Short mmCIF file of C-alpha atoms and ligand atoms in Angstrom, two decimals:
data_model
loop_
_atom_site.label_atom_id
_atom_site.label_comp_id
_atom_site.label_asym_id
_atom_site.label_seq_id
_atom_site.Cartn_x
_atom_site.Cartn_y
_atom_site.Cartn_z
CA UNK T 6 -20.64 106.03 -7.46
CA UNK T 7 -22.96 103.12 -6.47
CA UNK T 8 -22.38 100.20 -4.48
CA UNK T 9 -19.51 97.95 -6.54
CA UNK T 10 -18.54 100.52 -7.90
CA UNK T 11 -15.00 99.48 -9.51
CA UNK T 12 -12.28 101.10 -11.35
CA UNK T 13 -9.23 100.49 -13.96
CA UNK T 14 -7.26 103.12 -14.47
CA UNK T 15 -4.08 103.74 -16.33
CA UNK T 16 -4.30 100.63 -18.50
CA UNK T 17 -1.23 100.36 -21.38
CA UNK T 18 -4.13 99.79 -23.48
CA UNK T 19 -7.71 99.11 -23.45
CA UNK T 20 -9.03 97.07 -26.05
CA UNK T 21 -12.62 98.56 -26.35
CA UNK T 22 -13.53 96.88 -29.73
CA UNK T 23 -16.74 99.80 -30.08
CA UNK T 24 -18.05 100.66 -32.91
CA UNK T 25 -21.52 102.38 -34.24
CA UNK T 26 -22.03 99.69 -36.49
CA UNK T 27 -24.30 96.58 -35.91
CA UNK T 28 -23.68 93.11 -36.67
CA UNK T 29 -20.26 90.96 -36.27
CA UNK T 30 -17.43 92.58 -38.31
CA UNK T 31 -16.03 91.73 -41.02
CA UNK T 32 -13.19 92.14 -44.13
CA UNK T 33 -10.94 94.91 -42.77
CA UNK T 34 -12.99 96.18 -40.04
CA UNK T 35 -11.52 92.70 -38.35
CA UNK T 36 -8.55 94.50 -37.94
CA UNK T 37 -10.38 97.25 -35.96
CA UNK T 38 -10.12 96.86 -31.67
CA UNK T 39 -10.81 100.66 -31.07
CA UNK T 40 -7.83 100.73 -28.74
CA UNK T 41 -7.47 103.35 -25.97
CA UNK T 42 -4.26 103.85 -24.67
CA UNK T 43 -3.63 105.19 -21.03
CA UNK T 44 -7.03 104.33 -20.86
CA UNK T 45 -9.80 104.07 -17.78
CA UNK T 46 -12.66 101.59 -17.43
CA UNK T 47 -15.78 102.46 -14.65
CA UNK T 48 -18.08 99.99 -13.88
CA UNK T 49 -21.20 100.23 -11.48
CA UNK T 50 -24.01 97.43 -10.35
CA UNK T 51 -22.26 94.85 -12.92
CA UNK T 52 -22.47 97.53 -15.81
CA UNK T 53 -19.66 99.75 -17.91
CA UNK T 54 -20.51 102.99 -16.84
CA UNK T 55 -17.51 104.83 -18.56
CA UNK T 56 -14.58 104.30 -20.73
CA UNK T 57 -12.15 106.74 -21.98
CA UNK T 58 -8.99 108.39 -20.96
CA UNK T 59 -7.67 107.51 -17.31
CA UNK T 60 -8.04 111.11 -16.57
CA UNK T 61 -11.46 111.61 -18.88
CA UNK T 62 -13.13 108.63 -17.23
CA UNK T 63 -11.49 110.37 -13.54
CA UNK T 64 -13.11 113.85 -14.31
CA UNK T 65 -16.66 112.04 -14.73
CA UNK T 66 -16.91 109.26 -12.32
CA UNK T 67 -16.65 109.97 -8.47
CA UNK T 68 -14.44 107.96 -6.20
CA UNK T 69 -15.35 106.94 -3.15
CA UNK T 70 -13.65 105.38 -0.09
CA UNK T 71 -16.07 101.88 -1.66
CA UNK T 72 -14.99 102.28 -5.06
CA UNK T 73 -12.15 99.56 -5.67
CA UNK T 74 -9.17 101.13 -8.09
CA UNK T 75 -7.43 98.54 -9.95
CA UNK T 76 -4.33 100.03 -11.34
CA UNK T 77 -3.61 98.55 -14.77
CA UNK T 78 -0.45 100.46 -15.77
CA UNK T 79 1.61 98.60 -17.97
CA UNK T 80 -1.36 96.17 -18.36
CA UNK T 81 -3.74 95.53 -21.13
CA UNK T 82 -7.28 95.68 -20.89
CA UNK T 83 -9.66 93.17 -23.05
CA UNK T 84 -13.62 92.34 -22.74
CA UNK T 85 -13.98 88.88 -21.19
CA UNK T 86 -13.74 86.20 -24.32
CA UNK T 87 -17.03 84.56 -25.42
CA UNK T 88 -16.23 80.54 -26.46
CA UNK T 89 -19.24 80.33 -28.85
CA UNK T 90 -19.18 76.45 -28.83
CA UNK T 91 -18.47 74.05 -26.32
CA UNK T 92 -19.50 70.96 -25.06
CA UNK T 93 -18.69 71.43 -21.39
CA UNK T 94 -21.05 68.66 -19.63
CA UNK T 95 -19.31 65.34 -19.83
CA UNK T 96 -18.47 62.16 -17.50
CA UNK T 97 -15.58 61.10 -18.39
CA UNK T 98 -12.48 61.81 -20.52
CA UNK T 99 -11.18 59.74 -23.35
CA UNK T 100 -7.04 60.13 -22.70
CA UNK T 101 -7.29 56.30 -24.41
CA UNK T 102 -8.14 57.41 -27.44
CA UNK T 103 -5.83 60.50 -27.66
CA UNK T 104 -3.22 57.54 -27.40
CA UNK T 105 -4.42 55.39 -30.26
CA UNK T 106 -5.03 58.68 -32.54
CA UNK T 107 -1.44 59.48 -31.64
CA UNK T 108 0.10 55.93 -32.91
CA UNK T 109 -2.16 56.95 -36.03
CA UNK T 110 -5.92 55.09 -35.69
CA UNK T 111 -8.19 58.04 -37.12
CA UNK T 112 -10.86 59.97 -34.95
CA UNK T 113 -13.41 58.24 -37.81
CA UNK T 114 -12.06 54.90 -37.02
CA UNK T 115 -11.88 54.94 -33.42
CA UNK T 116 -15.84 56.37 -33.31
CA UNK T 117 -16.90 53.71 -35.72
CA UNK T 118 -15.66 50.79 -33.18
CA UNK T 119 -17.24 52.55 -30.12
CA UNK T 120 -15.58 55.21 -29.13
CA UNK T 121 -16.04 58.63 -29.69
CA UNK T 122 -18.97 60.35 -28.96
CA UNK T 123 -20.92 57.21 -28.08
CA UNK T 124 -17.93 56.14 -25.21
CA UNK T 125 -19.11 59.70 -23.87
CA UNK T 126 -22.53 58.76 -24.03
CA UNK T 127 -22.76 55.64 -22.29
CA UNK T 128 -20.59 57.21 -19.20
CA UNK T 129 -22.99 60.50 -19.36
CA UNK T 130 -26.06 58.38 -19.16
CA UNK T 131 -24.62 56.37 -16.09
CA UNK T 132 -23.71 59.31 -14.16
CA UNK T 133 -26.05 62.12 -12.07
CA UNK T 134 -26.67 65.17 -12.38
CA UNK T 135 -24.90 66.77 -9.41
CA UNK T 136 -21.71 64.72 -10.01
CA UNK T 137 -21.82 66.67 -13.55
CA UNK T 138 -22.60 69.51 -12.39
CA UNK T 139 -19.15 69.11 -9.75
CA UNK T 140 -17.24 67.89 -12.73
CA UNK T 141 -18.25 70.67 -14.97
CA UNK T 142 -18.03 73.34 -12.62
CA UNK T 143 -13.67 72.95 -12.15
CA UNK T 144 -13.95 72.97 -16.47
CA UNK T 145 -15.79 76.47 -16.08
CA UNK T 146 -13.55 77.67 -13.13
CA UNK T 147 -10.26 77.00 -15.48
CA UNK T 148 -11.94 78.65 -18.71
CA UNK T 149 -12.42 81.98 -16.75
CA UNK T 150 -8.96 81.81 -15.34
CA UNK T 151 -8.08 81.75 -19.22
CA UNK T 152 -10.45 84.91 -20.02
CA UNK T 153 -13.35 83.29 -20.41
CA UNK T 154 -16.86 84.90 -19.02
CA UNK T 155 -19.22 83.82 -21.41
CA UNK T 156 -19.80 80.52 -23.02
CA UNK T 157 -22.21 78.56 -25.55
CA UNK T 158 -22.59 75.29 -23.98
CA UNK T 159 -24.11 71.94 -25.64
CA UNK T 160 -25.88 68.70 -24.90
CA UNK T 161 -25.23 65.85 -27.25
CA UNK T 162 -23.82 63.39 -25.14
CA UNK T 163 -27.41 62.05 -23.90
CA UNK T 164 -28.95 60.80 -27.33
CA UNK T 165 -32.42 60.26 -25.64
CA UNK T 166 -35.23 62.38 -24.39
CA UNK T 167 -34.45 61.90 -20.64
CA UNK T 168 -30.69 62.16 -20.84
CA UNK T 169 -30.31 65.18 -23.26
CA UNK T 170 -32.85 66.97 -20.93
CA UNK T 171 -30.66 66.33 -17.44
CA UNK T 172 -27.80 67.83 -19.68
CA UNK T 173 -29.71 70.56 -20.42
CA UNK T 174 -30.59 71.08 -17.16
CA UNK T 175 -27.13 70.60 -15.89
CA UNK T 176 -26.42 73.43 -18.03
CA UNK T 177 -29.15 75.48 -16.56
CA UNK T 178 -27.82 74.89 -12.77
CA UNK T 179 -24.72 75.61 -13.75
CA UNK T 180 -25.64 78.88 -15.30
CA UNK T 181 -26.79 79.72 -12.06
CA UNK T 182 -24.45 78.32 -9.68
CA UNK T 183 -21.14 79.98 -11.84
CA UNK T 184 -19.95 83.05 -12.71
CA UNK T 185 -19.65 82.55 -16.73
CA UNK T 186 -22.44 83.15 -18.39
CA UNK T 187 -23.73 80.02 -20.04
CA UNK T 188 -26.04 79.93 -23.48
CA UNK T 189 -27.61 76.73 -23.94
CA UNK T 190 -27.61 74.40 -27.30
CA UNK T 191 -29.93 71.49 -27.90
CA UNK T 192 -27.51 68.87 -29.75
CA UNK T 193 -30.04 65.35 -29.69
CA UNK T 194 -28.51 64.94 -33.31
CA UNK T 195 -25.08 64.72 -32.36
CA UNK T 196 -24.94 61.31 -32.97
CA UNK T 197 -26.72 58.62 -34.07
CA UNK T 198 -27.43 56.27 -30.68
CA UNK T 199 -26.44 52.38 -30.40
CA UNK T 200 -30.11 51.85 -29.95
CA UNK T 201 -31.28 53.10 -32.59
CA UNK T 202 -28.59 51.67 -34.91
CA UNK T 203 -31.05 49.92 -37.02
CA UNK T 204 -33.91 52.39 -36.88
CA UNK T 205 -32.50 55.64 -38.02
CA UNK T 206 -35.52 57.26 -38.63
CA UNK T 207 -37.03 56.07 -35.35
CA UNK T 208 -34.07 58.26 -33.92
CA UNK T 209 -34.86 61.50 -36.30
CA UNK T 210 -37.92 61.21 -35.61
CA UNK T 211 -37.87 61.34 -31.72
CA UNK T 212 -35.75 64.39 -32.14
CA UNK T 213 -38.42 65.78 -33.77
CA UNK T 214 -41.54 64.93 -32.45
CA UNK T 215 -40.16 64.60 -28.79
CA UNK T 216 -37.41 66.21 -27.68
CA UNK T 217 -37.56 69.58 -30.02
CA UNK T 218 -40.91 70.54 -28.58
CA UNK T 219 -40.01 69.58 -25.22
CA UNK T 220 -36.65 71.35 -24.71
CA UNK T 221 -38.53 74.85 -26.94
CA UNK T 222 -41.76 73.84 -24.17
CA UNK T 223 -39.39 73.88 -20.97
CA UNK T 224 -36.70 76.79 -22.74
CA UNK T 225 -33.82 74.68 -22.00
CA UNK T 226 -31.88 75.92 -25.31
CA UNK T 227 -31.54 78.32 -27.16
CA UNK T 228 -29.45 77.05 -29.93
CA UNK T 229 -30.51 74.01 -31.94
CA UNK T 230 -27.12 72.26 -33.26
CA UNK T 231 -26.57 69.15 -35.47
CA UNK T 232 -23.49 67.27 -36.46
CA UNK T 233 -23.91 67.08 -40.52
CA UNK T 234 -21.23 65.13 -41.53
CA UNK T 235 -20.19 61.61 -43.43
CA UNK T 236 -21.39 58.78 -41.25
CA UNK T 237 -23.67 61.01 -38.69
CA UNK T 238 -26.36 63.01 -39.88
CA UNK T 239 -26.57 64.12 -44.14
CA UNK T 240 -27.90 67.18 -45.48
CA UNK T 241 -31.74 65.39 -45.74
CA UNK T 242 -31.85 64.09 -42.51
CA UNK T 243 -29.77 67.70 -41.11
CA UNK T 244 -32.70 70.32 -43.00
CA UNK T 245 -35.63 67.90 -41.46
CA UNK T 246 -34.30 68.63 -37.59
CA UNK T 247 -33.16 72.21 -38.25
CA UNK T 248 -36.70 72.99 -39.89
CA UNK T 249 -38.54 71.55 -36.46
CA UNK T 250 -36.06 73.69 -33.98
CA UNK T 251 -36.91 76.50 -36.22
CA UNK T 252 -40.29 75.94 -36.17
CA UNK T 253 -40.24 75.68 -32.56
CA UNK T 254 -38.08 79.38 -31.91
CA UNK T 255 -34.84 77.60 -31.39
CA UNK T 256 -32.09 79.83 -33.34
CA UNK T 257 -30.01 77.26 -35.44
CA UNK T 258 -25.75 76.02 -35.49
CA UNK T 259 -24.48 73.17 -37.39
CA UNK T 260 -21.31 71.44 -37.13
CA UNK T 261 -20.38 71.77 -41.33
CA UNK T 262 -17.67 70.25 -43.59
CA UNK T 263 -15.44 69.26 -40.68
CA UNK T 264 -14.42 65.84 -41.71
CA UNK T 265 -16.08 65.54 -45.36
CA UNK T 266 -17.36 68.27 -47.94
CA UNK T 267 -20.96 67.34 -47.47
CA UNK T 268 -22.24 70.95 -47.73
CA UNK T 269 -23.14 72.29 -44.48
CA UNK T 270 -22.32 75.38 -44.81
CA UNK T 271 -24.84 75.98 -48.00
CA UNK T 272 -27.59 74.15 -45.39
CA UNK T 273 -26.45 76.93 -43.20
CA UNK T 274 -27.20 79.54 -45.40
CA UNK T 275 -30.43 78.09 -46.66
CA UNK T 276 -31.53 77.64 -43.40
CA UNK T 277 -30.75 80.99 -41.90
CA UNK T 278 -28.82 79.27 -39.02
CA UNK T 279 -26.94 82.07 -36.96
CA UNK T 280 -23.42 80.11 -37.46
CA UNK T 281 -21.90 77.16 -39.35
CA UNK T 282 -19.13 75.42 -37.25
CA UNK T 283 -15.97 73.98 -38.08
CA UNK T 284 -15.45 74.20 -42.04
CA UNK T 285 -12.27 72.91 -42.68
CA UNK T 286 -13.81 71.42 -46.08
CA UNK T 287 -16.02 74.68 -47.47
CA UNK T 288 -15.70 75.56 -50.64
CA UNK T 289 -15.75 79.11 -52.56
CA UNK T 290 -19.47 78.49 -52.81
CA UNK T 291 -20.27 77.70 -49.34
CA UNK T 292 -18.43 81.08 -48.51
CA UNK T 293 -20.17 83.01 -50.80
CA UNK T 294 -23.67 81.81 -49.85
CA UNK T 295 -23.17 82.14 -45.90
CA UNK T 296 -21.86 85.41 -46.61
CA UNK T 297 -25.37 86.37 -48.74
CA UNK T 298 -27.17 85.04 -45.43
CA UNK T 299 -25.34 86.42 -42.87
CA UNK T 300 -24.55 83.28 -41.19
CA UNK T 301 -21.03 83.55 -38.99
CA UNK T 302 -18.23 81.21 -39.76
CA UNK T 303 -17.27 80.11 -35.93
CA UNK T 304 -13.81 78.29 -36.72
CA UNK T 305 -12.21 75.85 -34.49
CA UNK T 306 -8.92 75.37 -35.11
CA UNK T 307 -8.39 73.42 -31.41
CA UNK T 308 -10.33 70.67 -33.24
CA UNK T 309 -7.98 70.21 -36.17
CA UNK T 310 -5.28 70.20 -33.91
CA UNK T 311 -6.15 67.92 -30.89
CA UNK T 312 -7.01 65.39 -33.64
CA UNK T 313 -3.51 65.82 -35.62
CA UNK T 314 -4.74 67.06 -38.94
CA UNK T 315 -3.30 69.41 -41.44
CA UNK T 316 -6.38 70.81 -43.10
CA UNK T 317 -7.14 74.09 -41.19
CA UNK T 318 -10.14 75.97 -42.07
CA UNK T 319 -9.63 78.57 -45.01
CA UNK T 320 -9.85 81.76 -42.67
CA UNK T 321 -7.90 83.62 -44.47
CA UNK T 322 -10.28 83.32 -47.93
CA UNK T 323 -13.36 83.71 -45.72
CA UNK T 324 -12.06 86.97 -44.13
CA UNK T 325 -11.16 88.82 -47.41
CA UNK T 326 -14.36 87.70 -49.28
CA UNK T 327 -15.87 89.22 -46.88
CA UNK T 328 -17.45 86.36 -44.37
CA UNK T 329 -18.03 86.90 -40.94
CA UNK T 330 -15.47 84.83 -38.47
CA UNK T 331 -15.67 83.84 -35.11
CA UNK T 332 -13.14 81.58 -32.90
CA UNK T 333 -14.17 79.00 -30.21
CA UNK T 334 -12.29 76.18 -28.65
CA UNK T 335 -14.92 73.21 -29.19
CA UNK T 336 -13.97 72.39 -25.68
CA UNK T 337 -14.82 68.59 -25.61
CA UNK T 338 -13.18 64.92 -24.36
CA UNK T 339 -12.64 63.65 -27.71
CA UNK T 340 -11.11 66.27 -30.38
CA UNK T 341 -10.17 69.38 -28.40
CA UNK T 342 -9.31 69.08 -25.20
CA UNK T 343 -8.61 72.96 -23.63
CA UNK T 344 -10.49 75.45 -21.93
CA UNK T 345 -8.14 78.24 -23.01
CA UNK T 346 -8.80 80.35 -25.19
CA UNK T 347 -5.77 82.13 -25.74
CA UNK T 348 -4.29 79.02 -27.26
CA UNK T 349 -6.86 79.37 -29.26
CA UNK T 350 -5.78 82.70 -30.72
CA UNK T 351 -2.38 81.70 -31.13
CA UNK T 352 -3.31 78.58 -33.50
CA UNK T 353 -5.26 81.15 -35.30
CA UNK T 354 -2.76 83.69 -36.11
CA UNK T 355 -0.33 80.78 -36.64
CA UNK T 356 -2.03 77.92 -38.12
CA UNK T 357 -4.52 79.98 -40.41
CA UNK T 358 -2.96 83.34 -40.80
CA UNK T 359 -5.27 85.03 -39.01
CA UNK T 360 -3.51 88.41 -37.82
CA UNK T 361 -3.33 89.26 -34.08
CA UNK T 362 -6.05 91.75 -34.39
CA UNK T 363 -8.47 89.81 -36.05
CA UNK T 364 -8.50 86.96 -33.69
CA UNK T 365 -9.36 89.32 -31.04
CA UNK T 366 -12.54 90.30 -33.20
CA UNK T 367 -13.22 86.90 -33.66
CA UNK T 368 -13.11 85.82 -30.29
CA UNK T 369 -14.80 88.96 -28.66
CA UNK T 370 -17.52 91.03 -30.46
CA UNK T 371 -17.73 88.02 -33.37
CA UNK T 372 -18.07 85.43 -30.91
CA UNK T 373 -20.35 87.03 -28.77
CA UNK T 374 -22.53 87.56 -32.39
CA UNK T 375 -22.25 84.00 -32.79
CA UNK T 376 -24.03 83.58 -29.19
CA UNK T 377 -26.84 85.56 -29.70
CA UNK T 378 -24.84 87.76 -26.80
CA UNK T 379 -23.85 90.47 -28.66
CA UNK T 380 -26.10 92.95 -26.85
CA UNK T 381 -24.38 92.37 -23.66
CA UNK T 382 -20.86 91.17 -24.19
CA UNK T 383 -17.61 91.04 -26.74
CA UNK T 384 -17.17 94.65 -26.28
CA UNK T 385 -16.20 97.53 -23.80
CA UNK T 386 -19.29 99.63 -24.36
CA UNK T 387 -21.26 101.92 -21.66
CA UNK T 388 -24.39 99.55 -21.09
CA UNK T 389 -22.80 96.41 -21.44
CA UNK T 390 -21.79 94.03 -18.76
CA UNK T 391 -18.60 94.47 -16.88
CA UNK T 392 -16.82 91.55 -17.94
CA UNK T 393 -13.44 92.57 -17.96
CA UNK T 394 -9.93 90.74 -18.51
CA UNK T 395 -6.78 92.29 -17.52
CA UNK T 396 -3.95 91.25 -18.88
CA UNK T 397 -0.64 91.11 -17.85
CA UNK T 398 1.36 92.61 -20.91
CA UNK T 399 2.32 95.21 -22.48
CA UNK T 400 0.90 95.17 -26.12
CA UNK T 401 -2.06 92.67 -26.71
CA UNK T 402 -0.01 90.78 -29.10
CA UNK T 403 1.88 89.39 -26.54
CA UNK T 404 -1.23 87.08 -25.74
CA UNK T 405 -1.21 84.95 -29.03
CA UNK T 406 2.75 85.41 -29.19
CA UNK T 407 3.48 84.07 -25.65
CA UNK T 408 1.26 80.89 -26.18
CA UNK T 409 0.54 77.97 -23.47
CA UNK T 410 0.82 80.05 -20.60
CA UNK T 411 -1.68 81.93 -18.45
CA UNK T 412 -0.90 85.96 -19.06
CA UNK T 413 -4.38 87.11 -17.04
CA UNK T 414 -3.63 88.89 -14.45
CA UNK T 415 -7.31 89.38 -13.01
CA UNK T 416 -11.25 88.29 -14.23
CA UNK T 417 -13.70 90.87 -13.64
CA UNK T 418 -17.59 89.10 -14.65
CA UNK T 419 -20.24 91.30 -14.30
CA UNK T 420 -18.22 94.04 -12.17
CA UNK T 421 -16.79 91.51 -9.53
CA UNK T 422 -13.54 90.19 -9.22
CA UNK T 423 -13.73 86.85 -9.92
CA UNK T 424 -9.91 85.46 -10.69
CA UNK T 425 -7.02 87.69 -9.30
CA UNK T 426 -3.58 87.09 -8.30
CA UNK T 427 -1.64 85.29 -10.19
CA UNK T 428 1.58 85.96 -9.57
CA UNK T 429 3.35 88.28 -11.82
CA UNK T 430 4.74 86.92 -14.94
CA UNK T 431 6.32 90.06 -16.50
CA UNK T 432 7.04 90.48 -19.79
CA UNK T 433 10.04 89.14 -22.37
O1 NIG H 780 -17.10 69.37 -32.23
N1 NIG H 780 -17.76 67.13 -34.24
C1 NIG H 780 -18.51 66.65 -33.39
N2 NIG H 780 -18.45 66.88 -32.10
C2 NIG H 780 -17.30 67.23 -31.39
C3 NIG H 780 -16.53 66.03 -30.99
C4 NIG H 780 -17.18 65.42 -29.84
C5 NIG H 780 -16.51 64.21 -29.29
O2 NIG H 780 -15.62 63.59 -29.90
O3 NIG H 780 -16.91 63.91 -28.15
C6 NIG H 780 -16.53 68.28 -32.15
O4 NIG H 780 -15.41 68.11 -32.61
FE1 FE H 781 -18.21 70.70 -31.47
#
């Protein structure tokens, strides 16, 4: 074999998630992982070169005295997790207002009196890049130790031309400097700025005319978002700033019926966007429609939970009809504060019903749909990149069963060992 050449043999089982169809799964197929037990993964130069049987993948792939062997008996084998929406880039974290939402002040009513989004704004504005890129860089380094190797990423704590560009460009660096693949989302219409509190249009308009064309110009994102919601941005004011990233090439995400029913999710649809976020409030209609336009339902159940709600996202409805799902954690200061992902799964299977099997789907192959990644990651496929997870358990069950502790035993991101030893946790 090659140079980095790499090995895992004898895995309890390998979660391969293959398949020869296209396009994120959905319906029953979500309970599909294509698992391989006693199975063997072979990776060379960063890519899955084999998968199989350990003594299949042993009879075609040469070992060397370079080749490292990882032996993954009585381990479990996943592809890396993909977190198809975060909001990783911030200054400063908001541990205040967790407080006053806990003694019962709602996330709504805490935003409207200057906190929120805009409290994240004003510290991103007064802080630099590199100090965001240090801060940001620990966040990414504690998502892969949960799994993590690929993540969507987005500004929207800026609000003007200059500052949502340095995000955007924090992203970039830190796409380079970091293991975890990083896809970048334009989110100028995340919130409407203090400045602009009395010319609304002024704002939609800059979006618009300035920073769309200059963030599709430079090919900072490539994900236009927009939180449509009561208070923020409406349906009007959402279809004008999708229409201009579409315009300009960017691929479109909203953030839809998370607070309110406004109808995101049919602006989804109509719009083509790749994924509607959130949708705690969609109704039958909304379902039915992003289903007709193939738009992903990414569902973030972190969100509902770090802000102390009840009203989970129907996943259960959307799977059987037929829709699309994907899981994320919205990693961000105010409403869901975790990098892991595996909690994740656990409030999915818990929370929403969601069986073990299907938040796997939704948080590999789905998710990496839901990224535009799905050509490279969310699956153990010859071709794709080595980004590996092995886990230490015996059944992959065990991860959303055994929940708020750290089960990986090592990260593999594009065939390197990137997060290894922690110390055994066994079983039971
Ligand atoms: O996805 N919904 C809007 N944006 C974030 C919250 C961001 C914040 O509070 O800083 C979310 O939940
Ligand atoms: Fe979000």
């Amino acid at each position: 074999m090659k140079s980095d050449a790499l090995i895992i043999k004898s895995a309890r089982q390998i979660l391969t998630l293959r398949s020869d169809q296209k396009g994120p799964r959905t319906g029953e197929y979500m309970e599909d992982l294509g698992i391989i037990e006693d199975g063997a993964v072979a990776v060379s130069d960063g890519k899955i070169v084999a998968v199989g049987k350990t003594h299949e993948v042993l009879d075609q792939v040469k070992i060397d005295a370079k080749t490292k062997v990882i032996d993954a008996k009585d381990k479990v084998v996943l592809p890396g997790f993909v977190d198809c929406h975060t909001h990783p880039v911030f200054a400063a974290t908001r541990e205040a207002e967790f407080e006053m939402r806990v003694k019962g002040r709602p996330y709504q009513e805490i935003a409207a009196a200057g906190g929120g989004i805009k409290s994240s704004v004003t510290t991103l504005r007064a802080t630099s890049k590199e100090e965001l890129i240090q801060l940001a860089l620990t966040r990414l380094d504690r998502m892969m130790s949960y799994g993590t190797t690929t993540i969507e990423a987005k500004s929207g704590y800026g609000l003007s031309l200059e500052d949502e560009i340095k995000m955007l460009e924090v992203i970039k660096e830190l796409n380079r400097l970091h293991p975890i693949d990083l896809i970048p989302t334009f989110l100028g219409a995340h919130e409407l700025p203090e400045e602009y509190k009395e010319r609304r249009e002024e704002y939609i308009q800059l979006i618009v005319e300035k920073m769309i064309p200059e963030v599709a110009r430079r090919k900072l994102a490539v994900f236009c978002d927009i939180f449509c919601e009561k208070g923020v941005f409406n349906i009007e004011e959402s279809r004008k700033i999708l229409s201009a990233a579409k315009n300009h090439g960017l691929k479109l995400k909203l953030h839809a019926d998370q607070l309110t029913a406004l109808g995101g999710a049919k602006l989804a649809a109509e719009m083509g966007a790749v994924s509607a976020d959130h949708l705690e409030f969609i109704d039958d209609e909304g379902i039915e429609m992003m289903k007709q336009a193939g738009v992903i339902g990414v569902l973030l159940p972190g969100a509902c939970f770090g802000l102390g709600v009840t009203e989970y996202p129907p996943a259960r409805k959307m799977i059987d009809q037929g829709l699309p799902v994907a899981l994320a954690t919205d990693f961000n200061p105010g409403s869901s504060f975790t990098e892991s992902m595996p909690i994740i799964l656990s409030m999915a299977c818990l929370m929403m019903k969601m069986s073990p099997a299907e938040a796997v789907v939704a948080s590999t192959i789905n998710s990496a749909y839901a990224a535009d990644k799905a050509e490279e990651a969310g699956s153990i496929k010859k071709g794709k990149k080595a980004d590996l997870v092995v886990w230490n358990v015996r059944d992959y069950r065990e991860i959303p069963y055994h929940y708020g502790v750290n089960l990986v035993d090592q990260v593999i991101k594009d065939g390197k060992v990137v997060k290894a030893s922690f110390p055994p946790l066994g079983g039971g």
